[in-house]
Coordinates of C-alpha atoms and ligand atoms in Angstrom, one line a residue:
X13 CA 107.3 -23.3 116.7
X14 CA 104.0 -23.6 118.5
X15 CA 100.8 -24.2 116.5
X16 CA 97.6 -26.1 116.4
X17 CA 96.4 -29.7 117.1
X18 CA 97.4 -30.6 113.5
X19 CA 100.9 -29.4 114.1
X20 CA 101.1 -31.2 117.3
X21 CA 100.4 -34.5 115.5
X22 CA 103.1 -33.7 113.0
X23 CA 105.5 -32.9 115.8
X24 CA 104.7 -36.1 117.6
X25 CA 105.3 -38.1 114.5
X26 CA 108.6 -36.3 114.0
X27 CA 109.6 -36.9 117.6
X28 CA 108.7 -40.6 117.1
X29 CA 111.0 -40.9 114.2
X30 CA 113.8 -39.0 115.8
X31 CA 114.0 -40.6 119.2
X32 CA 111.7 -43.6 119.1
X33 CA 110.4 -42.6 122.5
X34 CA 107.2 -40.8 123.4
X35 CA 107.5 -37.2 124.6
X36 CA 107.4 -37.0 128.3
X37 CA 104.7 -34.9 130.0
X38 CA 106.1 -31.6 131.0
X39 CA 107.0 -31.7 134.7
X40 CA 105.0 -29.3 136.8
X41 CA 106.9 -29.3 140.1
X42 CA 104.7 -27.9 142.8
X43 CA 105.9 -24.6 144.4
X44 CA 107.6 -25.3 147.7
X45 CA 105.2 -23.9 150.3
X46 CA 108.0 -23.3 152.7
X47 CA 109.6 -20.9 150.1
X48 CA 106.3 -19.0 150.1
X49 CA 106.4 -18.8 153.9
X50 CA 110.1 -17.7 154.0
X51 CA 109.3 -15.0 151.4
X52 CA 106.9 -13.4 153.9
X53 CA 109.9 -12.3 155.9
X54 CA 110.6 -8.7 155.1
X55 CA 113.7 -6.6 156.0
X56 CA 111.7 -3.4 156.7
X57 CA 109.3 -5.3 159.0
X58 CA 112.2 -6.9 160.8
X59 CA 113.9 -3.5 161.3
X60 CA 110.7 -2.0 162.5
X61 CA 110.3 -4.6 165.2
X62 CA 113.9 -4.0 166.4
X63 CA 113.2 -0.3 166.3
X64 CA 110.1 -0.9 168.4
X65 CA 112.2 -2.7 171.0
X66 CA 114.7 0.1 171.3
X67 CA 112.1 2.5 172.5
X68 CA 112.6 0.8 175.9
X69 CA 116.3 1.5 176.0
X70 CA 118.6 -1.2 177.3
X71 CA 115.6 -3.1 178.9
X72 CA 117.7 -4.0 181.9
X73 CA 116.1 -6.8 184.1
X74 CA 114.1 -5.7 187.1
X75 CA 113.3 -2.2 185.9
X76 CA 110.1 -0.5 184.7
X77 CA 111.6 -0.2 181.1
X78 CA 112.1 -4.0 181.1
X79 CA 108.5 -4.6 182.2
X80 CA 107.2 -2.1 179.6
X81 CA 109.1 -3.9 176.9
X82 CA 107.6 -7.2 178.0
X83 CA 104.1 -5.7 177.8
X84 CA 104.9 -4.3 174.3
X85 CA 106.2 -7.7 173.1
X86 CA 103.1 -9.4 174.4
X87 CA 100.8 -7.0 172.7
X88 CA 102.6 -7.5 169.4
X89 CA 102.4 -11.3 169.7
X90 CA 98.7 -11.1 170.5
X91 CA 98.1 -8.8 167.5
X92 CA 99.7 -11.5 165.3
X93 CA 97.1 -14.0 166.6
X94 CA 99.6 -15.9 168.7
X95 CA 98.1 -16.7 172.2
X96 CA 100.5 -15.5 174.9
X97 CA 101.4 -16.7 178.4
X98 CA 103.8 -15.5 181.0
X99 CA 106.1 -17.5 183.3
X100 CA 106.8 -15.8 186.7
X101 CA 109.9 -16.6 188.8
X102 CA 111.9 -15.0 191.5
X103 CA 115.3 -13.6 190.6
X104 CA 117.8 -13.5 193.4
X105 CA 120.8 -11.3 192.5
X106 CA 124.1 -13.2 192.9
X107 CA 126.6 -11.3 194.9
X108 CA 130.3 -11.8 194.2
X109 CA 133.2 -9.8 195.5
X110 CA 130.8 -7.7 197.7
X111 CA 129.1 -6.3 194.7
X112 CA 125.4 -6.8 194.1
X113 CA 123.0 -6.5 191.2
X114 CA 123.4 -3.6 188.9
X115 CA 127.2 -3.8 189.0
X116 CA 129.5 -5.2 186.4
X117 CA 129.8 -8.3 188.4
X118 CA 126.1 -9.0 188.3
X119 CA 126.1 -8.3 184.6
X120 CA 128.8 -10.7 183.7
X121 CA 129.0 -13.4 186.4
X122 CA 128.2 -16.7 184.9
X123 CA 126.2 -19.3 186.7
X124 CA 128.2 -22.4 187.4
X125 CA 128.6 -24.6 184.4
X126 CA 127.0 -22.1 182.1
X127 CA 129.8 -19.7 181.2
X128 CA 133.4 -20.3 180.4
X129 CA 136.5 -18.5 181.2
X130 CA 136.3 -14.8 180.1
X131 CA 138.8 -14.0 177.4
X132 CA 141.8 -11.9 177.9
X133 CA 141.1 -8.2 177.5
X134 CA 144.4 -7.4 175.7
X135 CA 145.8 -8.3 172.4
X136 CA 148.6 -10.5 173.8
X137 CA 147.8 -11.3 177.4
X138 CA 145.3 -13.7 178.8
X139 CA 145.0 -16.6 181.2
X140 CA 142.6 -19.2 179.7
X141 CA 142.2 -22.8 180.7
X142 CA 145.3 -24.0 182.4
X143 CA 147.0 -20.7 181.6
X144 CA 146.5 -21.2 177.9
X145 CA 146.1 -17.7 176.4
X146 CA 144.2 -19.0 173.4
X147 CA 141.5 -20.8 175.4
X148 CA 138.1 -19.1 175.0
X149 CA 134.7 -19.8 176.5
X150 CA 132.7 -22.9 175.6
X151 CA 135.8 -24.9 174.9
X152 CA 136.7 -22.6 171.9
X153 CA 140.2 -21.5 170.8
X154 CA 140.9 -17.9 170.2
X155 CA 143.1 -17.0 167.2
X156 CA 144.5 -13.8 165.8
X157 CA 143.9 -10.3 167.0
X158 CA 141.6 -9.7 169.9
X159 CA 140.3 -6.5 171.5
X160 CA 139.0 -5.5 174.9
X161 CA 135.4 -6.5 175.7
X162 CA 133.4 -6.0 178.8
X163 CA 130.1 -4.5 180.1
X164 CA 129.7 -0.7 180.2
X165 CA 128.3 0.4 183.6
X166 CA 129.1 4.1 183.2
X167 CA 126.0 6.2 182.5
X168 CA 128.1 9.0 181.3
X169 CA 129.5 6.8 178.5
X170 CA 126.1 7.4 176.9
X171 CA 126.3 10.8 175.2
X172 CA 122.5 10.9 174.4
X173 CA 121.0 12.5 177.4
X174 CA 117.5 11.3 176.7
X175 CA 118.7 7.7 176.4
X176 CA 120.8 8.1 179.5
X177 CA 117.7 9.2 181.4
X178 CA 115.6 6.4 180.0
X179 CA 118.3 3.9 181.2
X180 CA 118.8 5.5 184.6
X181 CA 116.6 3.3 186.8
X182 CA 119.0 0.7 188.4
X183 CA 118.2 -2.9 188.7
X184 CA 117.1 -3.7 192.2
X185 CA 119.5 -5.3 194.7
X186 CA 116.8 -7.3 196.4
X187 CA 115.3 -10.6 195.1
X188 CA 112.0 -10.0 193.3
X189 CA 109.6 -11.4 190.7
X190 CA 110.5 -11.4 187.0
X191 CA 108.7 -12.7 183.9
X192 CA 109.3 -14.4 180.5
X193 CA 106.6 -14.1 177.8
X194 CA 105.9 -16.7 175.2
X195 CA 103.2 -17.6 172.7
X196 CA 102.4 -20.9 171.0
X197 CA 101.2 -22.2 167.6
X198 CA 99.4 -25.4 168.4
X199 CA 100.0 -28.4 166.0
X200 CA 97.1 -30.1 164.2
X201 CA 98.1 -33.7 164.4
X202 CA 100.9 -33.6 167.0
X203 CA 99.9 -30.9 169.5
X204 CA 101.8 -32.8 172.1
X205 CA 105.2 -32.1 170.6
X206 CA 107.0 -28.8 170.0
X207 CA 110.1 -26.9 169.0
X208 CA 111.0 -23.9 171.2
X209 CA 112.3 -20.8 169.3
X210 CA 114.0 -18.3 171.7
X211 CA 115.8 -15.0 172.3
X212 CA 116.3 -12.8 175.3
X213 CA 114.4 -9.5 175.7
X214 CA 116.6 -8.0 178.4
X215 CA 119.8 -6.1 177.8
X216 CA 122.6 -4.1 179.4
X217 CA 125.2 -1.4 178.7
X218 CA 123.4 1.9 178.6
X219 CA 122.5 1.7 174.9
X220 CA 119.4 0.4 173.2
X221 CA 120.4 -3.3 173.2
X222 CA 119.5 -3.2 169.5
X223 CA 121.7 -6.1 168.5
X224 CA 122.0 -7.8 171.9
X225 CA 119.3 -8.9 171.8
X226 CA 116.7 -6.8 170.0
X227 CA 117.8 -8.5 166.8
X228 CA 117.1 -12.0 168.2
X229 CA 113.9 -10.9 169.9
X230 CA 112.6 -9.4 166.7
X231 CA 113.5 -12.5 164.8
X232 CA 111.4 -14.7 167.1
X233 CA 108.6 -12.2 166.9
X234 CA 108.7 -12.2 163.1
X235 CA 108.5 -16.0 163.1
X236 CA 105.6 -15.9 165.5
X237 CA 103.8 -13.4 163.1
X238 CA 104.4 -15.6 160.0
X239 CA 103.5 -18.9 161.6
X240 CA 100.4 -17.4 163.1
X241 CA 99.0 -16.6 159.7
X242 CA 95.6 -18.4 159.4
X243 CA 96.7 -20.0 156.1
X244 CA 99.7 -21.8 157.7
X245 CA 99.1 -25.1 159.5
X246 CA 101.8 -27.1 161.4
X247 CA 101.5 -30.7 162.5
X248 CA 103.6 -30.1 165.5
X249 CA 103.5 -27.1 167.9
X250 CA 105.9 -24.2 168.1
X251 CA 106.6 -22.0 171.1
X252 CA 108.0 -18.5 170.6
X253 CA 109.8 -17.6 173.8
X254 CA 111.3 -14.3 175.0
X255 CA 113.5 -14.9 178.0
X256 CA 114.3 -12.3 180.7
X257 CA 117.4 -12.2 182.9
X258 CA 119.8 -13.5 180.2
X259 CA 122.4 -10.9 181.0
X260 CA 122.4 -11.6 184.7
X261 CA 123.0 -15.4 184.0
X262 CA 120.2 -16.9 181.9
X263 CA 117.9 -17.1 184.9
X264 CA 114.7 -16.6 182.8
X265 CA 115.4 -19.7 180.6
X266 CA 116.6 -21.5 183.7
X267 CA 113.2 -20.9 185.4
X268 CA 111.3 -22.1 182.4
X269 CA 113.3 -25.4 182.4
X270 CA 112.9 -25.8 186.1
X271 CA 109.2 -25.1 186.2
X272 CA 108.1 -26.9 183.0
X273 CA 110.4 -29.8 182.1
X274 CA 108.3 -32.3 184.1
X275 CA 105.0 -31.1 182.5
X276 CA 106.2 -32.2 179.0
X277 CA 103.7 -34.2 177.0
X278 CA 101.0 -34.3 179.7
X279 CA 97.4 -33.8 178.5
X280 CA 95.6 -31.3 180.8
X281 CA 92.7 -31.8 181.5
X282 CA 92.8 -35.5 180.6
X283 CA 90.9 -36.2 177.4
X284 CA 90.9 -32.5 176.3
X285 CA 93.5 -32.9 173.6
X286 CA 95.3 -29.9 175.2
X287 CA 99.0 -30.1 176.1
X288 CA 100.1 -27.0 178.2
X289 CA 103.7 -28.2 177.8
X290 CA 104.2 -30.3 174.7
X291 CA 107.2 -32.6 174.6
X292 CA 110.3 -30.7 173.7
X293 CA 111.8 -31.8 170.4
X294 CA 114.4 -29.1 170.1
X295 CA 115.4 -25.6 171.3
X296 CA 116.8 -22.9 168.9
X297 CA 118.2 -19.7 170.5
X298 CA 119.0 -16.4 168.7
X299 CA 121.3 -14.0 170.4
X300 CA 123.1 -11.1 168.5
X301 CA 122.2 -11.5 164.9
X302 CA 123.5 -8.5 163.0
X303 CA 127.2 -7.7 163.1
X304 CA 129.9 -9.8 161.4
X305 CA 132.6 -7.3 160.3
X306 CA 135.3 -9.8 160.9
X307 CA 138.3 -9.9 163.2
X308 CA 139.5 -6.6 164.8
X309 CA 142.2 -4.8 162.9
X310 CA 145.7 -4.4 164.4
X311 CA 144.8 -1.0 165.8
X312 CA 141.9 -2.5 167.7
X313 CA 139.2 -1.0 165.4
X314 CA 136.7 -3.0 163.3
X315 CA 136.1 -2.7 159.6
X316 CA 133.3 -0.3 159.0
X317 CA 131.2 -2.6 156.7
X318 CA 129.6 -6.0 157.1
X319 CA 132.1 -8.3 155.6
X320 CA 130.8 -9.8 152.3
X321 CA 131.6 -13.3 153.6
X322 CA 129.5 -12.8 156.7
X323 CA 127.7 -15.9 157.9
X324 CA 125.2 -17.1 160.4
X325 CA 127.0 -19.2 163.1
X326 CA 125.0 -22.2 164.3
X327 CA 126.5 -23.7 167.4
X328 CA 125.8 -26.8 169.5
X329 CA 127.6 -27.8 172.8
X330 CA 129.9 -30.7 172.1
X331 CA 130.0 -31.5 175.9
X332 CA 126.2 -31.6 176.3
X333 CA 124.1 -34.7 177.0
X334 CA 122.3 -34.2 173.7
X335 CA 125.4 -33.3 171.6
X336 CA 124.6 -35.8 168.8
X337 CA 121.0 -34.7 168.5
X338 CA 121.9 -31.0 168.8
X339 CA 124.6 -31.5 166.1
X340 CA 122.0 -33.1 163.8
X341 CA 119.7 -30.1 164.4
X342 CA 122.5 -27.7 163.6
X343 CA 123.2 -29.4 160.3
X344 CA 119.4 -29.4 159.5
X345 CA 119.5 -25.6 160.0
X346 CA 122.6 -25.4 157.9
X347 CA 120.8 -27.2 155.0
X348 CA 117.7 -24.9 155.5
X349 CA 120.1 -21.9 155.2
X350 CA 121.4 -23.2 151.8
X351 CA 117.9 -23.8 150.6
X352 CA 116.1 -20.6 151.8
X353 CA 118.5 -17.9 152.9
X354 CA 118.9 -15.2 150.2
X355 CA 122.3 -13.6 151.0
X356 CA 124.5 -15.1 153.7
X357 CA 125.6 -18.7 154.3
X358 CA 125.7 -20.6 157.6
X359 CA 128.5 -22.3 159.5
X360 CA 128.2 -25.0 162.2
X361 CA 130.5 -25.1 165.3
X362 CA 130.6 -27.2 168.5
X363 CA 131.1 -24.5 171.2
X364 CA 127.7 -23.2 172.1
X365 CA 128.0 -21.2 175.3
X366 CA 126.8 -18.1 177.3
X367 CA 123.3 -18.1 176.1
X368 CA 119.8 -19.3 177.1
X369 CA 120.0 -22.6 175.1
X370 CA 122.6 -23.7 177.6
X371 CA 119.8 -24.2 180.1
X372 CA 118.2 -26.7 177.7
X373 CA 121.3 -28.5 176.4
X374 CA 121.2 -31.5 178.8
X375 CA 117.4 -32.0 178.4
X376 CA 116.9 -31.7 174.7
X377 CA 118.7 -30.9 171.4
X378 CA 119.7 -27.3 171.8
X379 CA 121.5 -24.9 169.4
X380 CA 122.1 -21.2 169.1
X381 CA 122.3 -18.9 166.1
X382 CA 124.5 -15.8 166.1
X383 CA 126.4 -13.3 164.0
X384 CA 129.7 -14.9 165.1
X385 CA 130.9 -17.7 167.3
X386 CA 130.4 -16.7 170.9
X387 CA 133.6 -18.1 172.4
X388 CA 136.3 -17.5 169.9
X389 CA 135.0 -14.4 168.1
X390 CA 132.5 -12.3 170.1
X391 CA 134.5 -13.3 173.2
X392 CA 137.6 -11.9 171.5
X393 CA 136.0 -8.5 170.8
X394 CA 134.7 -9.0 167.3
X395 CA 131.6 -7.0 168.2
X396 CA 132.6 -3.5 169.5
X397 CA 129.0 -2.7 170.4
X398 CA 128.6 -5.7 172.7
X399 CA 127.2 -4.5 176.1
X400 CA 128.1 -0.9 175.1
X401 CA 126.2 2.4 174.8
X402 CA 126.8 2.1 171.0
X403 CA 124.4 -0.8 170.6
X404 CA 121.9 1.5 169.0
X405 CA 119.4 1.0 166.1
X406 CA 121.3 3.7 164.2
X407 CA 124.6 1.9 164.5
X408 CA 123.7 -0.7 162.0
X409 CA 123.3 -0.7 158.2
X410 CA 121.0 -2.6 156.0
X411 CA 123.8 -5.1 155.3
X412 CA 123.9 -5.7 159.1
X413 CA 120.2 -6.1 159.4
X414 CA 120.1 -8.4 156.4
X415 CA 122.3 -10.9 158.3
X416 CA 119.6 -11.1 161.0
X417 CA 117.0 -11.5 158.3
X418 CA 119.0 -14.4 156.8
X419 CA 119.1 -16.1 160.2
X420 CA 115.3 -15.7 160.3
X421 CA 115.0 -17.3 156.9
X422 CA 117.2 -20.1 158.1
X423 CA 115.2 -20.9 161.3
X424 CA 111.9 -20.4 159.6
X425 CA 112.8 -22.8 156.8
X426 CA 114.1 -25.4 159.2
X427 CA 111.2 -25.2 161.7
X428 CA 108.6 -25.3 158.9
X429 CA 110.2 -28.6 157.8
X430 CA 110.5 -29.9 161.3
X431 CA 106.9 -29.2 162.3
X432 CA 105.3 -30.2 158.9
X433 CA 104.1 -26.8 157.9
X434 CA 101.7 -26.5 155.0
X435 CA 99.8 -23.7 153.3
X436 CA 96.1 -24.0 153.2
X437 CA 94.4 -22.9 150.0
X438 CA 91.8 -20.4 150.8
Ligands
ZN509 ZN1 122.7 -11.6 174.4

């Protein structure tokens, strides 16, 4: 019953007699601006960016295809209006067991303190910590059925001749220069503080490194695109970083920490209001975002479909110096997932390992987001494409890509809160 001013007076009188309280003004809750920002993430755009990365094959470190991918990523970031920089370092291949770079050893050897005990490669065997067959990397505990996991180094395992040719240049055996690329959104009131959002742009295995880690790289690029929109302001700064040399042992992220940790919060030049390296408030890594089909089946195969209860695994390192701060950051991301992610939930775990955020974990709160826990699940063979020729764009369904998109919604929502993001009315 809606009518004229006269009727309103009648209604008011009626209300008065019925309740003896004045009618409250209708609440007009303002639309959450972060919801608007998150809604700018788009499955097709996310997929297109992953597809763009796969044109460079497995992007193995030290090769022309790796450098071409870096150029392409930088061009995209620039086109989004996000000013880019590169960080150059020298990569020295580690030699173990007489084998140099480009071998399985170089691809899987962990740097000391960064990587845990590799899991058993059989369903029943295994010699983890202290001979414990259930011990996985990062202090995790492996349960249930596991399957063989490793790095493919056999070119002929790639049946696509064109892709095999694209991936054929080996990584050099000699030390040489390598680069990371990053771009930065500068904060308005706290340009001297920032969050670092990362993924690794290199890959291995003679496929397209679509999931590992095209999916994380595209996520970081999509966040750079959205936060660079002229109608979004943040109080604090955000750096979008694509690391190189993750697969050889997280050397790209390691070089960044080594070169830049002492520059944090320094105004340069003095009085300019410019901070080339704002103080680090947190580091959020994204590595393998698509595939959560559950535990391997008894015959060693994986279910064909994304499991409906798939989730985004947010991990911190319980043993790190900043464990308490990292855990708080993980739960903040978890809450952002509940608020902003459209399809898949998040889970928090304490065993972050084998990824670039490990290089930050004793300097600042550092977490990683993944399709599965790295130690107990990916390490036990839950992702059959991991470092394999089958890590191709065409391997994944929209249900898989959507898990990556939900991780993007999670990080975007959290970082928007953390950096005080607002929408400017234009
Ligand atoms: Zn990876």
